[in-house]
Coordinates of C-alpha atoms in Angstrom, one line a residue:
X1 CA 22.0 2.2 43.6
X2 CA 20.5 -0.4 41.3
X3 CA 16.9 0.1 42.7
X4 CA 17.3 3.5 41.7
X5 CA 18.7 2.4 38.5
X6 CA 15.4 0.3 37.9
X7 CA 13.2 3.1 37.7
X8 CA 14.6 4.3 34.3
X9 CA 14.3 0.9 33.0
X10 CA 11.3 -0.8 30.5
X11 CA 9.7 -3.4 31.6
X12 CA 8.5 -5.4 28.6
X13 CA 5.7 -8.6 29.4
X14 CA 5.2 -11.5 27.5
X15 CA 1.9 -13.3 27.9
X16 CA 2.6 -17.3 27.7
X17 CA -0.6 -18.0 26.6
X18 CA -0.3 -15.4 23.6
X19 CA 3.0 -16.7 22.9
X20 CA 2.4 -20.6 22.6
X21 CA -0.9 -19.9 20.6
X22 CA 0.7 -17.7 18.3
X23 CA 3.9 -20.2 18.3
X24 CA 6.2 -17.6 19.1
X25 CA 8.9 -19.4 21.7
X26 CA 11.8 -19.7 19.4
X27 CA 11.1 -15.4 18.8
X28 CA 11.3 -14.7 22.6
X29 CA 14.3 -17.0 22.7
X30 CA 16.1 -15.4 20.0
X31 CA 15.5 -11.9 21.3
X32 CA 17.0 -13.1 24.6
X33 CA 19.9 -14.3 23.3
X34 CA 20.6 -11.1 21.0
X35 CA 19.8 -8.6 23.9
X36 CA 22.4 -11.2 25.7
X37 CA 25.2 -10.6 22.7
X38 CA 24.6 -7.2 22.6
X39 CA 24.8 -6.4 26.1
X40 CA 26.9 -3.5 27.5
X41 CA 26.5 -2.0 23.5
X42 CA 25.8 1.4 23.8
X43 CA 23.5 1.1 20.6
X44 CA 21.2 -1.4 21.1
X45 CA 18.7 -1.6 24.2
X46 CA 20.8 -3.4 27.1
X47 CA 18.6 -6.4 28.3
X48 CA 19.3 -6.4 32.1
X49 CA 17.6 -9.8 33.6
X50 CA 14.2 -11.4 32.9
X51 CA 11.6 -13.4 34.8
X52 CA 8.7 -14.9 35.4
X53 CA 5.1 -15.8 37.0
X54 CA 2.3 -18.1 36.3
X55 CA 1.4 -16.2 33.5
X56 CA 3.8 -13.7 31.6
X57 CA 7.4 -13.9 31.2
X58 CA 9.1 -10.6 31.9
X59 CA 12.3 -8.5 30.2
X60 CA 13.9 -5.5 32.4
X61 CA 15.4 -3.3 29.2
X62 CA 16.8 0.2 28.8
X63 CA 14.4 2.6 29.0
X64 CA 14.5 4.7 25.9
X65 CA 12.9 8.1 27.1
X66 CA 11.8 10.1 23.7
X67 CA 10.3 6.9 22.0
X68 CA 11.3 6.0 18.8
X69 CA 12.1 7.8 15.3
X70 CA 9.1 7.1 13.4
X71 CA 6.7 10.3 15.1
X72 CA 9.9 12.4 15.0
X73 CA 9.3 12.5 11.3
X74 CA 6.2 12.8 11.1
X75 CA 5.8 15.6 13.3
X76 CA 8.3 17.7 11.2
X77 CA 7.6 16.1 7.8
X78 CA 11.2 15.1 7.0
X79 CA 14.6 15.8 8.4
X80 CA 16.9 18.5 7.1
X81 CA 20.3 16.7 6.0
X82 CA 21.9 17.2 9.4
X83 CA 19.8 15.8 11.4
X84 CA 19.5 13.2 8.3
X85 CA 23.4 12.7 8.3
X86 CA 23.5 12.3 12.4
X87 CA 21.4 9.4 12.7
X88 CA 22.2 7.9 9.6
X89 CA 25.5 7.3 11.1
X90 CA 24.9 6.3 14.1
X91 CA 22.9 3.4 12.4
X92 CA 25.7 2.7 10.6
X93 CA 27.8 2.0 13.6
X94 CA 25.2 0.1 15.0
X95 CA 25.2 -2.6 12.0
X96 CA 28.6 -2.5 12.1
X97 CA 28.7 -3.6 15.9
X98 CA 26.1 -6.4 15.4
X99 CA 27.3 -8.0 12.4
X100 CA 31.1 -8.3 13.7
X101 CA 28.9 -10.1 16.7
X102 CA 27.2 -12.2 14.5
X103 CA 24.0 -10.4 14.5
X104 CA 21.3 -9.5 11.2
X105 CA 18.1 -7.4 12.5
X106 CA 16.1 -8.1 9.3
X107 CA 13.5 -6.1 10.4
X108 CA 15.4 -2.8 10.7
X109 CA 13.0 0.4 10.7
X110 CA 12.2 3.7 12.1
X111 CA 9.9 2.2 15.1
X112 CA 12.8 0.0 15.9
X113 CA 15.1 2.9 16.1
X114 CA 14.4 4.3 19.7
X115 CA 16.2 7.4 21.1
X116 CA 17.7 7.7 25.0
X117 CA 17.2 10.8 27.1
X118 CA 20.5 12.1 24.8
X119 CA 18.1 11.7 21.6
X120 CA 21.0 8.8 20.8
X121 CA 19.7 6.2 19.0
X122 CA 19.1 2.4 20.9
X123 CA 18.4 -0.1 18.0
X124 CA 15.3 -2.5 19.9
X125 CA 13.4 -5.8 18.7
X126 CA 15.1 -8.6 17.6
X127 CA 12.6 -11.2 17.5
X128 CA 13.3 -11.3 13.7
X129 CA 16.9 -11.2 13.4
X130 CA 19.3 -13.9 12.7
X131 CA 22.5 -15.2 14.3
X132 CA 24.9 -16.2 12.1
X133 CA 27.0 -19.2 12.4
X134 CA 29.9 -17.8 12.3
X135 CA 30.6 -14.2 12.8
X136 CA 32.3 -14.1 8.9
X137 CA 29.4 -15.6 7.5
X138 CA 28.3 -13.8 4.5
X139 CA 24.4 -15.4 4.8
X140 CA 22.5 -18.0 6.3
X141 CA 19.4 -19.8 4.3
X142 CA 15.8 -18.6 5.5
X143 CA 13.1 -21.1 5.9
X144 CA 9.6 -20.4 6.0
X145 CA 9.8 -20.5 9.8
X146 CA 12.1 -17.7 9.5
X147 CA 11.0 -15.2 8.4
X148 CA 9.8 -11.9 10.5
X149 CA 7.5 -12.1 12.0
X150 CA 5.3 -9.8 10.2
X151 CA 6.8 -11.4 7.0
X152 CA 4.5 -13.4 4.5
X153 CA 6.2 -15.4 1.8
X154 CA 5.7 -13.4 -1.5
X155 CA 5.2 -16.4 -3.5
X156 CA 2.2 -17.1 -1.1
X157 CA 0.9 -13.5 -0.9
X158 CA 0.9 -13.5 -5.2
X159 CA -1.2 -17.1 -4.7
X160 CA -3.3 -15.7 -2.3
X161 CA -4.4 -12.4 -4.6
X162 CA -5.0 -13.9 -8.0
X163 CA -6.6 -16.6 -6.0
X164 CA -8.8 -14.1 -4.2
X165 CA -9.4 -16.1 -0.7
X166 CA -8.6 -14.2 1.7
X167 CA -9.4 -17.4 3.6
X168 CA -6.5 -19.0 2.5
X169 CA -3.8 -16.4 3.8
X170 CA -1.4 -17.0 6.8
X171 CA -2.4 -14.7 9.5
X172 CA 1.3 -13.6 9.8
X173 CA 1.0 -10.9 6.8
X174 CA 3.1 -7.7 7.0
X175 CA 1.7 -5.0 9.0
X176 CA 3.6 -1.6 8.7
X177 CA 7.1 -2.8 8.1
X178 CA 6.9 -4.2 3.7
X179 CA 8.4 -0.6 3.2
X180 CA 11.7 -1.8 4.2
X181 CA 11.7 -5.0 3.7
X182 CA 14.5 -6.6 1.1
X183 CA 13.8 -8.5 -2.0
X184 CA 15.4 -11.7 -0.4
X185 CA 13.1 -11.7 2.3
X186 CA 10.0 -11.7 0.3
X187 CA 11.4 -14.5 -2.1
X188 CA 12.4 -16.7 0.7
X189 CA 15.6 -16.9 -0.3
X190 CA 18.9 -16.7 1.8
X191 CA 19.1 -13.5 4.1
X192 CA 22.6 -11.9 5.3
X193 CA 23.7 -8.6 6.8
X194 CA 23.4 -7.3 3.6
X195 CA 19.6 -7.6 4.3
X196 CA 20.3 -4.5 6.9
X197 CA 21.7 -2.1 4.5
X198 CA 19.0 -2.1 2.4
X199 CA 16.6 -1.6 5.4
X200 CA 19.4 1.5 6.3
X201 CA 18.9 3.0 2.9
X202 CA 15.4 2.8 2.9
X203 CA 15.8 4.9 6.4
X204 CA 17.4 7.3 5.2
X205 CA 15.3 8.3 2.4
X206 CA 12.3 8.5 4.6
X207 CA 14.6 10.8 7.0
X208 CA 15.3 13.1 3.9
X209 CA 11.9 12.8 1.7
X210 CA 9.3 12.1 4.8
X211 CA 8.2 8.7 3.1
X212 CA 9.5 5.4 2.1
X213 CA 10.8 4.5 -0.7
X214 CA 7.9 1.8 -1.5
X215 CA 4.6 3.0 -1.5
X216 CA 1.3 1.8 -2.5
X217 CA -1.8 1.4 -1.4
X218 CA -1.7 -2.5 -0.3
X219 CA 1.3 -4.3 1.0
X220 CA 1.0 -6.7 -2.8
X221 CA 1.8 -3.6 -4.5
X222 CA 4.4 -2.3 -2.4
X223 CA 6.1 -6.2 -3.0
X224 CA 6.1 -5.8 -6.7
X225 CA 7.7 -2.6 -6.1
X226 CA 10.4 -3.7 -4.2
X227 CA 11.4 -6.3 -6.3
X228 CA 10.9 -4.2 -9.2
X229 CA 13.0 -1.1 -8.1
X230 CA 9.9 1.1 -8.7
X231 CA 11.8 3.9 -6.6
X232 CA 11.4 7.6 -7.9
X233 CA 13.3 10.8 -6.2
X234 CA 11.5 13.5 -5.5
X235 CA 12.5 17.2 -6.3
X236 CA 15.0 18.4 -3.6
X237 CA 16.5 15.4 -2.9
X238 CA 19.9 15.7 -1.9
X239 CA 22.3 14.4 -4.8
X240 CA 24.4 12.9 -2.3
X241 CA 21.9 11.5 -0.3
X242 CA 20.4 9.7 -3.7
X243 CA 23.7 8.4 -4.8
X244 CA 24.0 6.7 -1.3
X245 CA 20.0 5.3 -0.8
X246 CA 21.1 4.0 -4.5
X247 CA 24.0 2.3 -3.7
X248 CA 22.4 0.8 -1.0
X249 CA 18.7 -0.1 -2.5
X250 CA 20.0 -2.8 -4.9
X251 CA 18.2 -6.1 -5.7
X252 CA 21.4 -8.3 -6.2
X253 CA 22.5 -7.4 -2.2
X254 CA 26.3 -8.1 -3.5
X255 CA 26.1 -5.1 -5.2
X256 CA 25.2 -2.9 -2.2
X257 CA 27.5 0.0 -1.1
X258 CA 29.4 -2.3 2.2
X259 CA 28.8 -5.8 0.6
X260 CA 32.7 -5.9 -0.3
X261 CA 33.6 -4.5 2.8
X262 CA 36.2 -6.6 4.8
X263 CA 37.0 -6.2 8.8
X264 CA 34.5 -4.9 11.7
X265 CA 33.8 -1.3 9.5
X266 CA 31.8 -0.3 6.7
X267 CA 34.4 1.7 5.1
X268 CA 32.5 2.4 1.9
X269 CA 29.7 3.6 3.7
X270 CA 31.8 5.8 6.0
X271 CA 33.7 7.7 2.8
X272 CA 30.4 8.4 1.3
X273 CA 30.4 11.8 0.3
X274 CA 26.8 11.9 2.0
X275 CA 28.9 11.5 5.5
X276 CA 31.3 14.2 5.0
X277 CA 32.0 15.9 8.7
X278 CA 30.8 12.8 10.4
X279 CA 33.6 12.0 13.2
X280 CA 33.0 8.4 13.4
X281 CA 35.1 8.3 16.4
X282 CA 33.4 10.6 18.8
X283 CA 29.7 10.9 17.3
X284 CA 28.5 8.4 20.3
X285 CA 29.6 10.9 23.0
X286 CA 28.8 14.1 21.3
X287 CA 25.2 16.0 21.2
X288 CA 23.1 15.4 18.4
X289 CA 21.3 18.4 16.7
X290 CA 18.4 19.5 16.9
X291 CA 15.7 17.8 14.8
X292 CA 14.9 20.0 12.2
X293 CA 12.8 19.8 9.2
X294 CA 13.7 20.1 5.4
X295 CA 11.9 23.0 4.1
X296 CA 11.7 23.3 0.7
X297 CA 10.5 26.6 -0.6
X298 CA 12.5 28.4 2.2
X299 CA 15.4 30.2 2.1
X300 CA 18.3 27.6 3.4
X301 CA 20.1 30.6 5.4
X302 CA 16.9 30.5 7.6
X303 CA 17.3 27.7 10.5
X304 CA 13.8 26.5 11.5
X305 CA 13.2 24.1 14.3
X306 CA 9.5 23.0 15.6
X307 CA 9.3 24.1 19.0
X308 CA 8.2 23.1 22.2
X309 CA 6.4 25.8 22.9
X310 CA 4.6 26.8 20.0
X311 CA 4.2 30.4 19.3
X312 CA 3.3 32.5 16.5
X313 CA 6.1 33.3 14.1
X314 CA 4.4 36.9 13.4
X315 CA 3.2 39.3 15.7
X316 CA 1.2 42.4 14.5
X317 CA 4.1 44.3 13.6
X318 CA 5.8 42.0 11.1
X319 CA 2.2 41.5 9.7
X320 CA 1.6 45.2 9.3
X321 CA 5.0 45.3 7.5
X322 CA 4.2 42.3 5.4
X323 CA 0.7 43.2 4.2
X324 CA 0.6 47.3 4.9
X325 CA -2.2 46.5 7.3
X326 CA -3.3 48.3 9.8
X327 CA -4.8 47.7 12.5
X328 CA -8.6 48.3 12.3
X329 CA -8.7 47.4 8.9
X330 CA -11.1 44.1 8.1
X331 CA -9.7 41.2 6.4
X332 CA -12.1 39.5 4.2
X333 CA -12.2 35.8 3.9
X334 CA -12.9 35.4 0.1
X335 CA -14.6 31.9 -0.5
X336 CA -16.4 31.5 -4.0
X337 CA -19.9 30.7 -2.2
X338 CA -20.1 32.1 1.2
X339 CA -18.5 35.8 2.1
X340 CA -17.9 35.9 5.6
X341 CA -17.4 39.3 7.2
X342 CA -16.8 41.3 10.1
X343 CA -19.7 43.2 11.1
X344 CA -19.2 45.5 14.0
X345 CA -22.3 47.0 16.6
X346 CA -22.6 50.6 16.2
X347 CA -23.2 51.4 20.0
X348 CA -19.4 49.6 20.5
X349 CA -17.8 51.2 17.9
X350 CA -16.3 53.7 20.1
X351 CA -14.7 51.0 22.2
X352 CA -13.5 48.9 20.0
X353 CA -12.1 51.4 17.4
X354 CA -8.5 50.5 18.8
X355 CA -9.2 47.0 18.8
X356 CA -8.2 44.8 15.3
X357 CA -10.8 43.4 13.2
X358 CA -11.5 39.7 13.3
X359 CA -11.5 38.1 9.5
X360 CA -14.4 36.3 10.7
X361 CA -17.5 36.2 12.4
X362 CA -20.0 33.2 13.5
X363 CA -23.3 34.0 11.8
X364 CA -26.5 34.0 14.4
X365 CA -28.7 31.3 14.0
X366 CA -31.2 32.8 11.5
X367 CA -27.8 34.2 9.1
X368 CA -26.2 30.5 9.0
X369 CA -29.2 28.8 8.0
X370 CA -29.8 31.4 4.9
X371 CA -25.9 30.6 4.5
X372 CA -26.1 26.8 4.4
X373 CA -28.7 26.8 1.9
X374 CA -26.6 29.0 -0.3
X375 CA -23.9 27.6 0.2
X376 CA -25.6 23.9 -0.5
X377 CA -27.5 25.4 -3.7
X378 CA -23.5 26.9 -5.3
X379 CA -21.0 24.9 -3.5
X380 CA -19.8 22.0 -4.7
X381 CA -17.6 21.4 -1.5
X382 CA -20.6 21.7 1.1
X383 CA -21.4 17.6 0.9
X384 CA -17.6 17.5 3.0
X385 CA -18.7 20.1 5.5
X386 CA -20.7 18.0 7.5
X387 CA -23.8 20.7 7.4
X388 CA -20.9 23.0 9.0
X389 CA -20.4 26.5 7.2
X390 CA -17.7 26.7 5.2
X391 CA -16.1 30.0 6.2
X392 CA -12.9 29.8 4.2
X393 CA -11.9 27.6 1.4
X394 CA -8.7 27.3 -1.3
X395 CA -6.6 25.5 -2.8
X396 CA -3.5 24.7 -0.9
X397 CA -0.3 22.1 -1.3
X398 CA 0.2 19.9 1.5
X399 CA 3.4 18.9 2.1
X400 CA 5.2 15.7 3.7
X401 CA 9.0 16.4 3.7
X402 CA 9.8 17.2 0.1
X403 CA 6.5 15.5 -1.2
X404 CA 3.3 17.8 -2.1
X405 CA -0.4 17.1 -2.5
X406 CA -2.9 19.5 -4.3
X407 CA -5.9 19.7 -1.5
X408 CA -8.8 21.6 -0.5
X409 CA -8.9 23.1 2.8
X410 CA -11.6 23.8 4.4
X411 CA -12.3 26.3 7.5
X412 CA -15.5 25.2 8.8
X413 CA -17.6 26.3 11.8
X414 CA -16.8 23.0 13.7
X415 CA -14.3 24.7 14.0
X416 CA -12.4 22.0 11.7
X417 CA -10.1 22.2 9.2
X418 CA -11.0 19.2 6.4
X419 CA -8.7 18.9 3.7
X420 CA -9.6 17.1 0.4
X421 CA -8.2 15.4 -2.8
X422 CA -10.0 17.7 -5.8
X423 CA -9.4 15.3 -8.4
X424 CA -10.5 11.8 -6.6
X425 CA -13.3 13.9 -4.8
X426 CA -12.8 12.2 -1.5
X427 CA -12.3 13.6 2.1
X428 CA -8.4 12.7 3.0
X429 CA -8.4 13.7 6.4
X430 CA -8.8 16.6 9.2
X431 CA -5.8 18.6 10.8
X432 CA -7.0 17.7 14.5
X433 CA -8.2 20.6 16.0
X434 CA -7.9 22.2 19.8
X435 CA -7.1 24.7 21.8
X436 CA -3.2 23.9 21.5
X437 CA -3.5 24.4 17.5
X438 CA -1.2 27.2 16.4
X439 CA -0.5 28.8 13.2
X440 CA 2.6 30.1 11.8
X441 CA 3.1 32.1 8.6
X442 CA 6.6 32.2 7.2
X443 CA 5.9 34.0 4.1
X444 CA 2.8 35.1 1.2
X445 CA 2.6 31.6 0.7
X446 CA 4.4 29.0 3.3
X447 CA 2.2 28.9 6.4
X448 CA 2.2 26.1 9.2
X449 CA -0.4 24.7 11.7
X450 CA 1.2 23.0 14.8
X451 CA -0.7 20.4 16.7
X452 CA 0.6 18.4 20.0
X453 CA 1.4 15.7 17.8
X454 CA 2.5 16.9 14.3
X455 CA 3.2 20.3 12.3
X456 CA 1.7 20.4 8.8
X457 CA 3.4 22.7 5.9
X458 CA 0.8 24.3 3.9
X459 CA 1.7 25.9 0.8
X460 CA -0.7 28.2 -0.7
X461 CA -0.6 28.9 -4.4
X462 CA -2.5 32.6 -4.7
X463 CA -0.1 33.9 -1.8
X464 CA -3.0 33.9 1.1
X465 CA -0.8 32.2 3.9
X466 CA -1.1 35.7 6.0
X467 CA -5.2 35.7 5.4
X468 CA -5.1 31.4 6.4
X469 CA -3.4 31.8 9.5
X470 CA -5.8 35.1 10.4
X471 CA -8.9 33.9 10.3
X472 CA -7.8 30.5 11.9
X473 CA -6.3 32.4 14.7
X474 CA -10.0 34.1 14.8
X475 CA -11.9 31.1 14.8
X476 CA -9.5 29.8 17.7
X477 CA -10.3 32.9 19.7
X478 CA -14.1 32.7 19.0
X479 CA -14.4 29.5 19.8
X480 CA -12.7 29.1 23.1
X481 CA -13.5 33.0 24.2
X482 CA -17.1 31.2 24.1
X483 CA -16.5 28.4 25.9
X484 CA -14.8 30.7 28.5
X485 CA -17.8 32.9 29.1
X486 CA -20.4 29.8 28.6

């Protein structure tokens, strides 16, 4: 029944007001009459009516249940290459359905790439894109008016930084998409479906690597990247994989892998050797695998996929195997200023022989205090603790896909887990900590720590993933056993 139908449809609302004060009718319009040309497309979001009320104008959409791509790779840092390879093509036969209709995105990008209940991709948002004039026509000029809609002309954006007024700057400046965007666009200059393919190899490095292509730390810098080709490859990269983000990532857009293409397919792209495998024919109707993260440092043979259901990857056996530890025998936590360690009553010795030792233990009041002002006095990493005791520190690599930072960690008695850059001296961040937090060795030095939202890969140097994930897994316990009984 269609009523029942509804209720797995998006309801997306437009606010009139919002729409003529930010001039934004001919973007509504547009989107409407894409979502109309690419109706009944199994790759795009299928726009089923719209309407309106006094105040907002309303579109009934596909409802694309598991969000878009972007937190997909975050979560696992990067894809392996086939998960990589899957969604790669099926972006590929997206283009290659809306540019026989006519149709150039221009804004192509991870958050635009939204996944069904199937974990098929629906390509959404196409205020941006362009209809061509004819369906064979190669490009279309772009005026100033447009551009995306989180587009600033680069020209303008140079003006406005050597000039310094921030003043001066049109308020429509690029937030979260100049990663992907082509060198045409920032120029002003004509735009064509060519425009998409460098968005789709831009894509597809971040699904490999875990991070665009173009980075910097402002959105000026990342422009003169882009139209400078300042695009490096990180180790592991997948020699196929590069030759095709290569082919694709070129400034003259005649020159990208497809531009010669004739006919409704992207033949070049399809015989990549990057696609080898890939039945074209029958990918829509198939299942897509499992998303899976690249893992460099581990052996390939060993599938690893983040669960659900997060659970240790070691139990005490394996650990005992690993380490020759037995149970009942302490675990120090080594820290160059503070020594924390398991101190056990005498009158429960008895009944808690059989019991393992914690690698930690929360100092009483009168201990911590003593500790902080050691630790204050000899450790030059106490001004990040917060006044918190530090009760495990090192040096660890933090990993994003195939991309690795030199940090300090720090276990403190938040209980938080602050991580820092050692050679800029400044706090970077916190792995969000809660009762869902779980940690997951995989060998001496390759350890992870799941959160609801993401999974970070921690790479310690001196071999001490085993000792990391103990006395986290202790501090967990502590903290919540303590909650329990308060």
């Amino acid at each position: 029944m269609l009523c029942d139908e509804f209720l797995y449809n998006f309801k997306k609302v437009c606010d009139k007001q919002h729409i003529i004060r930010e001039k934004k009718q001919e973007y509504i319009k547009r989107e409407r009459e894409v979502l109309n040309m690419l109706s009944n497309c199994s790759s795009f979001v299928n726009l089923y009516c719209t309407f309106q009320d006094a105040r907002n104008l309303y579109f009934v959409m596909t409802y694309a249940k598991n969000g878009d791509l972007l937190p997909y790779i975050n979560k696992v840092g990067s894809f392996d290459l086939e998960c990589t390879r899957f969604y790669a093509a099926e972006i590929v036969l997206a283009l290659e359905e809306m540019h026989c209709k006519g149709v150039i995105h221009r804004d192509l990008k991870p958050e635009n790439i939204l996944l069904d209940d199937k974990m098929h991709i629906q390509v959404a948002d196409f205020g941006s894109a362009k209809i061509m004039s004819t369906h064979h026509d190669v490009s279309d000029g772009l005026s100033n008016a447009d551009l995306p809609r989180n587009s600033i002309n680069y020209q303008e954006q140079i003006d406005a930084e050597t000039e310094n007024n921030q003043g001066r700057r049109r308020k429509n400046s690029f937030v979260g998409t100049a990663q992907y965007v082509s060198p045409e666009v920032l120029k002003g200059q004509a735009t064509s479906r060519f425009t998409d393919l460098w968005a789709l190899g831009c894509i597809i490095y971040q699904m490999i690597s875990g991070l665009p292509p173009f980075r910097a730390a402002t959105d000026y810098l990342i422009f003169q990247k882009v139209l400078k080709l300042e695009m490096t490859f990180p180790d592991g990269f997948d020699k196929h994989g590069q030759d095709l983000v290569q082919s694709l990532v070129q400034i003259d857009p005649t020159q990208r892998l497809g531009s010669s293409d004739m006919g409704d397919t992207y033949e070049s792209i399809r015989r990549h050797p990057f696609f080898d495998g890939i039945d074209w024919d029958t990918i829509r109707q198939g299942v897509p695998p499992q998303i899976c993260p690249n893992l460099p440092g581990l052996d390939e043979s060993e599938q690893y996929r983040v669960p659900d259901d997060i659970t240790p990857g070691l139990g005490e056996e394996q650990l005992r195997r690993l380490i020759g530890l037995e149970l009942g025998t302490q675990i120090e936590i080594r820290t160059p200023s503070v020594t924390t360690q398991t101190t056990t009553n005498t009158s429960n010795s008895n009944s808690n022989k059989n019991e393992p030792k914690r690698s930690i233990s929360i100092p009483n009041k009168t201990d911590k205090a003593k500790l902080l002002l050691e630790q204050e006095k000899n450790n030059r990493w106490h001004a990040f603790a917060d006044g918190e005791l530090i009760l495990k520190q090192g040096f660890i690599n933090k990993r994003k896909g195939l991309f690795a930072r030199k940090r300090m960690l720090l276990l403190t008695t938040g209980p938080r887990l602050i991580y820092i850059d050692p050679v800029q001296m400044v706090k970077k961040g916190e792995i969000p900590w809660s009762c869902d937090l779980k940690t997951e060795p995989k060998n001496f030095k390759i350890f992870f720590v799941h959160t609801p939202n993401r999974t970070y890969y921690l790479d310690d140097p001196e071999g001490f993933a085993l000792t990391w994930c103990k006395a986290i897994d202790d501090l967990k316990a502590d903290t919540y056993n303590n909650k329990i009984n308060n």
